[in-house]
Coordinates of N, CA and C in Angstrom, one line a residue:
X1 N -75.5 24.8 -14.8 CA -76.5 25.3 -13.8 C -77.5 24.2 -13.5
X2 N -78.6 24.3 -12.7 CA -79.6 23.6 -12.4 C -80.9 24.5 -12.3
X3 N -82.1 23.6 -12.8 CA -83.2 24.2 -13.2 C -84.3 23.3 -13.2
X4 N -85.5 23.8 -12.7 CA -86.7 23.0 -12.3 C -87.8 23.8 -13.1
X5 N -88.4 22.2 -14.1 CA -90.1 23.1 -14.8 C -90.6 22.2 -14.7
X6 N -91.9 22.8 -14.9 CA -93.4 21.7 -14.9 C -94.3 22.9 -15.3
X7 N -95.2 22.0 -14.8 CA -97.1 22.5 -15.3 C -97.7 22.2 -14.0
X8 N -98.6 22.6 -14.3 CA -99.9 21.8 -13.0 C -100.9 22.6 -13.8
X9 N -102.3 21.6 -14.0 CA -103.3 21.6 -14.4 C -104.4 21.7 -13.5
X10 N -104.6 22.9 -12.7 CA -105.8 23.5 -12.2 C -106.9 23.0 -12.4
X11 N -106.9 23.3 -13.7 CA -108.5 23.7 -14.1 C -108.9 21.7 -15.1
X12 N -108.4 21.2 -14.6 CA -108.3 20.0 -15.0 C -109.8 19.5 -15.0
X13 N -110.4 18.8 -15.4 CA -111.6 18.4 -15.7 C -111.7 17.2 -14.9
X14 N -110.5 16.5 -14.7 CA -110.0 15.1 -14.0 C -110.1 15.6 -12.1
X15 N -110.5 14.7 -11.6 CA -110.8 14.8 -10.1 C -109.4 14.8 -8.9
X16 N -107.9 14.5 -10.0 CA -106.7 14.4 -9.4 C -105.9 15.0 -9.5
X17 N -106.0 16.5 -10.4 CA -105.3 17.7 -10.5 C -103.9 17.1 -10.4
X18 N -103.4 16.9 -11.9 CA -102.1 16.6 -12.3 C -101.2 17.2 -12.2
X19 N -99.8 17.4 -11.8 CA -98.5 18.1 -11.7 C -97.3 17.5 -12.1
X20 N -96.7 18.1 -13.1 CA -95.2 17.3 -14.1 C -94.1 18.2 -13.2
X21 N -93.0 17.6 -12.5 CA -92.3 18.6 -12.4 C -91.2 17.6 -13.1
X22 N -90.2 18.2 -13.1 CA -88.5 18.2 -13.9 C -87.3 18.7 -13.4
X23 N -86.4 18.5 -13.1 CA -85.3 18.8 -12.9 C -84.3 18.7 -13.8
X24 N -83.2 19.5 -14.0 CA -82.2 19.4 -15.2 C -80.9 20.0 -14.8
X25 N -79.6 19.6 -15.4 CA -78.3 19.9 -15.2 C -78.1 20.6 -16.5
X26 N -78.2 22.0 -16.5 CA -78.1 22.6 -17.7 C -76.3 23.1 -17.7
X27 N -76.1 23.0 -19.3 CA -74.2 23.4 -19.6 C -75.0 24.1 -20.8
X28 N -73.6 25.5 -21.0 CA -74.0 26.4 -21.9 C -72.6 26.8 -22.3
X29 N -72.7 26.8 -24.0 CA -71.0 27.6 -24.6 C -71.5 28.2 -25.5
X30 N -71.0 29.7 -25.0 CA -71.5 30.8 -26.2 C -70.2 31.4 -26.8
X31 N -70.9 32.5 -27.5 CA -69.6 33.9 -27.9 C -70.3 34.6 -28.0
X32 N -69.8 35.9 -28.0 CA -70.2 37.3 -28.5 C -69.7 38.2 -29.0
X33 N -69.8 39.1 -30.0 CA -69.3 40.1 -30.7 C -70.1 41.6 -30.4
X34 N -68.5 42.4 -30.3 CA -69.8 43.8 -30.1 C -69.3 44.9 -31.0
X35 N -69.9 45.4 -31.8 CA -69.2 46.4 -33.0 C -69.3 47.7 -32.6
X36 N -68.7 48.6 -33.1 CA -68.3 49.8 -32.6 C -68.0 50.6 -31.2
X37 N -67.4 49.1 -30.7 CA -67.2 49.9 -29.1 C -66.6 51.5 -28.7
X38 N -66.4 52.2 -30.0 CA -65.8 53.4 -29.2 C -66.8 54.7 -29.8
X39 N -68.2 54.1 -30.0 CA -69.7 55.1 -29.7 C -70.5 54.8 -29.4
X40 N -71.6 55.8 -29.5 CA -72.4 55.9 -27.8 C -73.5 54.4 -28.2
X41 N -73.8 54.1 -29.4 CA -74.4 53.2 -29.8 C -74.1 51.9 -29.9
X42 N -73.7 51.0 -29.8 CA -72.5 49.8 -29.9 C -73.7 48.4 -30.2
X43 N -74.0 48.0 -31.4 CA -74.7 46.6 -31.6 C -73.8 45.6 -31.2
X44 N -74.5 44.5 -30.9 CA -74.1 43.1 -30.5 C -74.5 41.8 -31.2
X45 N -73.8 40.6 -31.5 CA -74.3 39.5 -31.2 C -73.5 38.8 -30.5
X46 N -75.4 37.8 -30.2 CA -74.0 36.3 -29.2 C -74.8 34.9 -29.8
X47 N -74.5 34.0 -29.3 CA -75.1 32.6 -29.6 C -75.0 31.9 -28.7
X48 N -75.1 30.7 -28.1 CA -75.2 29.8 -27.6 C -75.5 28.7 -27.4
X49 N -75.0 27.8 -27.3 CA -75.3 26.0 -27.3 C -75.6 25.5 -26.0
X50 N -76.8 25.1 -26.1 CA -77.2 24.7 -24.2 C -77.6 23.0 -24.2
X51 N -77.1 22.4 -23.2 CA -77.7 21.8 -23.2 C -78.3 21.3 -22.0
X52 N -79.5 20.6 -21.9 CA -80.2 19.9 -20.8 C -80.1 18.5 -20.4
X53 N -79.8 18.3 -19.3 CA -79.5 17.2 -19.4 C -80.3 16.4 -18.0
X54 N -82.2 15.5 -18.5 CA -82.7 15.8 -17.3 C -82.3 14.9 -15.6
X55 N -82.5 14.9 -14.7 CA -82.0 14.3 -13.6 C -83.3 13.8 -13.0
X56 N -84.0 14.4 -12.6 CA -85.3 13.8 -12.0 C -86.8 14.0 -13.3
X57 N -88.0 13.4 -13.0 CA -89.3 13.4 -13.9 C -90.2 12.8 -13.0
X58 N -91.3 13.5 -12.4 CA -92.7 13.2 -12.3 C -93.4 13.7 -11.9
X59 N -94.9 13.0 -12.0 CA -96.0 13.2 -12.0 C -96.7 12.8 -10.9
X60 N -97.2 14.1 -10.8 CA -98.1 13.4 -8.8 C -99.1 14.0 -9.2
X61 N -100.2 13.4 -8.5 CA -101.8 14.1 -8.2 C -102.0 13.9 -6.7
X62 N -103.6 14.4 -6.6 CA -104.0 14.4 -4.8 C -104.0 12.5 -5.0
X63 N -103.2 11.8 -5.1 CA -103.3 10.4 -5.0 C -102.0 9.8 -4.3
X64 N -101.0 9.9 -6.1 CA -99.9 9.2 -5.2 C -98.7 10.3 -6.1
X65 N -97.2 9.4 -6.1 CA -96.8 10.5 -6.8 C -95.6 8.7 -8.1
X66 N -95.7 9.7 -9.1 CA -95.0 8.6 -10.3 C -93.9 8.9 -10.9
X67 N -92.4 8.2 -11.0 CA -91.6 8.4 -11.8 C -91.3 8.5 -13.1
X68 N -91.6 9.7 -13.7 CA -91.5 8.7 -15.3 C -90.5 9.5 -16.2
X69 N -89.3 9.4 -15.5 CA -87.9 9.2 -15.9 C -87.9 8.9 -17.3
X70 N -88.1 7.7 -17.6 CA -88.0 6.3 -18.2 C -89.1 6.7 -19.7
X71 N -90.2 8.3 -19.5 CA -90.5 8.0 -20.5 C -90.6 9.5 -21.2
X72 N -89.3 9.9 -20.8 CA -89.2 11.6 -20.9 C -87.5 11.8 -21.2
X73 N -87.3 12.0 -22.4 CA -86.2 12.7 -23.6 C -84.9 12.8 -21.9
X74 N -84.0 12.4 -22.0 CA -83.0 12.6 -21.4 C -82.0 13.8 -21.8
X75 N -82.0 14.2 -23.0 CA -81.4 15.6 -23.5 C -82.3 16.0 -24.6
X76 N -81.6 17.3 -24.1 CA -82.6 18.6 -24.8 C -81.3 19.3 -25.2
X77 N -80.9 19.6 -26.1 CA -79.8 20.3 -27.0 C -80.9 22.1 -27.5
X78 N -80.0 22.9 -27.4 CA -81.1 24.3 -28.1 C -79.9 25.3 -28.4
X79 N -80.3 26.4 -28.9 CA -79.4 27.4 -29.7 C -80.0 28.4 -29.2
X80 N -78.8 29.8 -28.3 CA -79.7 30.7 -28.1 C -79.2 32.0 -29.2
X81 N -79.9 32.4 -29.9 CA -79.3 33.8 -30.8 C -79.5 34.8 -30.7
X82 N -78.9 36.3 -29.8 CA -79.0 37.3 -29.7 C -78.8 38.5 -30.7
X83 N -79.5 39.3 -30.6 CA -78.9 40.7 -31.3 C -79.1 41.6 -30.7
X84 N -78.3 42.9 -30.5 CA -79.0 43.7 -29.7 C -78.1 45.0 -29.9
X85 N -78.3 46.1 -29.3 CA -77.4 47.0 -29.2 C -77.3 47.9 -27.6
X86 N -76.1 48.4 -27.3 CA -75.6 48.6 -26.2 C -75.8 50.3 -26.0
X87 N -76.5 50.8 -25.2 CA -75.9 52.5 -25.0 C -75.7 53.1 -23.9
X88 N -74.3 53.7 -23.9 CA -73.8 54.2 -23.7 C -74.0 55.8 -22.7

């Protein structure tokens, strides 16, 4: 998938109200298990391996705007771990 974060600093003390945005090509491989599927209660787990992988990086103010690619982690690897239960 694809996914866009940042910040922007408002309340910034600085007269150029800073903004980081990001772009990313995210891939994800999970599983899942679900126990007792034949009652009304049914727990689960899943997991998942994601990773990010970023495509764009910068920083603009009321000025100009800055690339900084070059000084921002190109992957981001993470683990997602669920538990839960299902009803029926």
């Amino acid at each position: 998938g694809y996914s866009q974060k940042g910040a922007r600093f408002a309340n910034s003390e600085a007269d150029y109200l800073p903004r980081y945005r990001f772009s990313y090509l995210d891939f994800s491989l999970g599983a899942s298990y679900q126990f007792n599927t034949e009652k009304k209660l049914a727990p689960f787990v899943s997991a998942s391996l994601t990773q990010h992988h970023l495509l764009t990086a910068t920083l603009k103010n009321s000025f100009e705007e800055t690339d900084i690619k070059s000084d921002i982690s190109k992957t981001d690897i993470g683990l997602h771990i669920a538990v839960g239960t299902d009803y029926e």
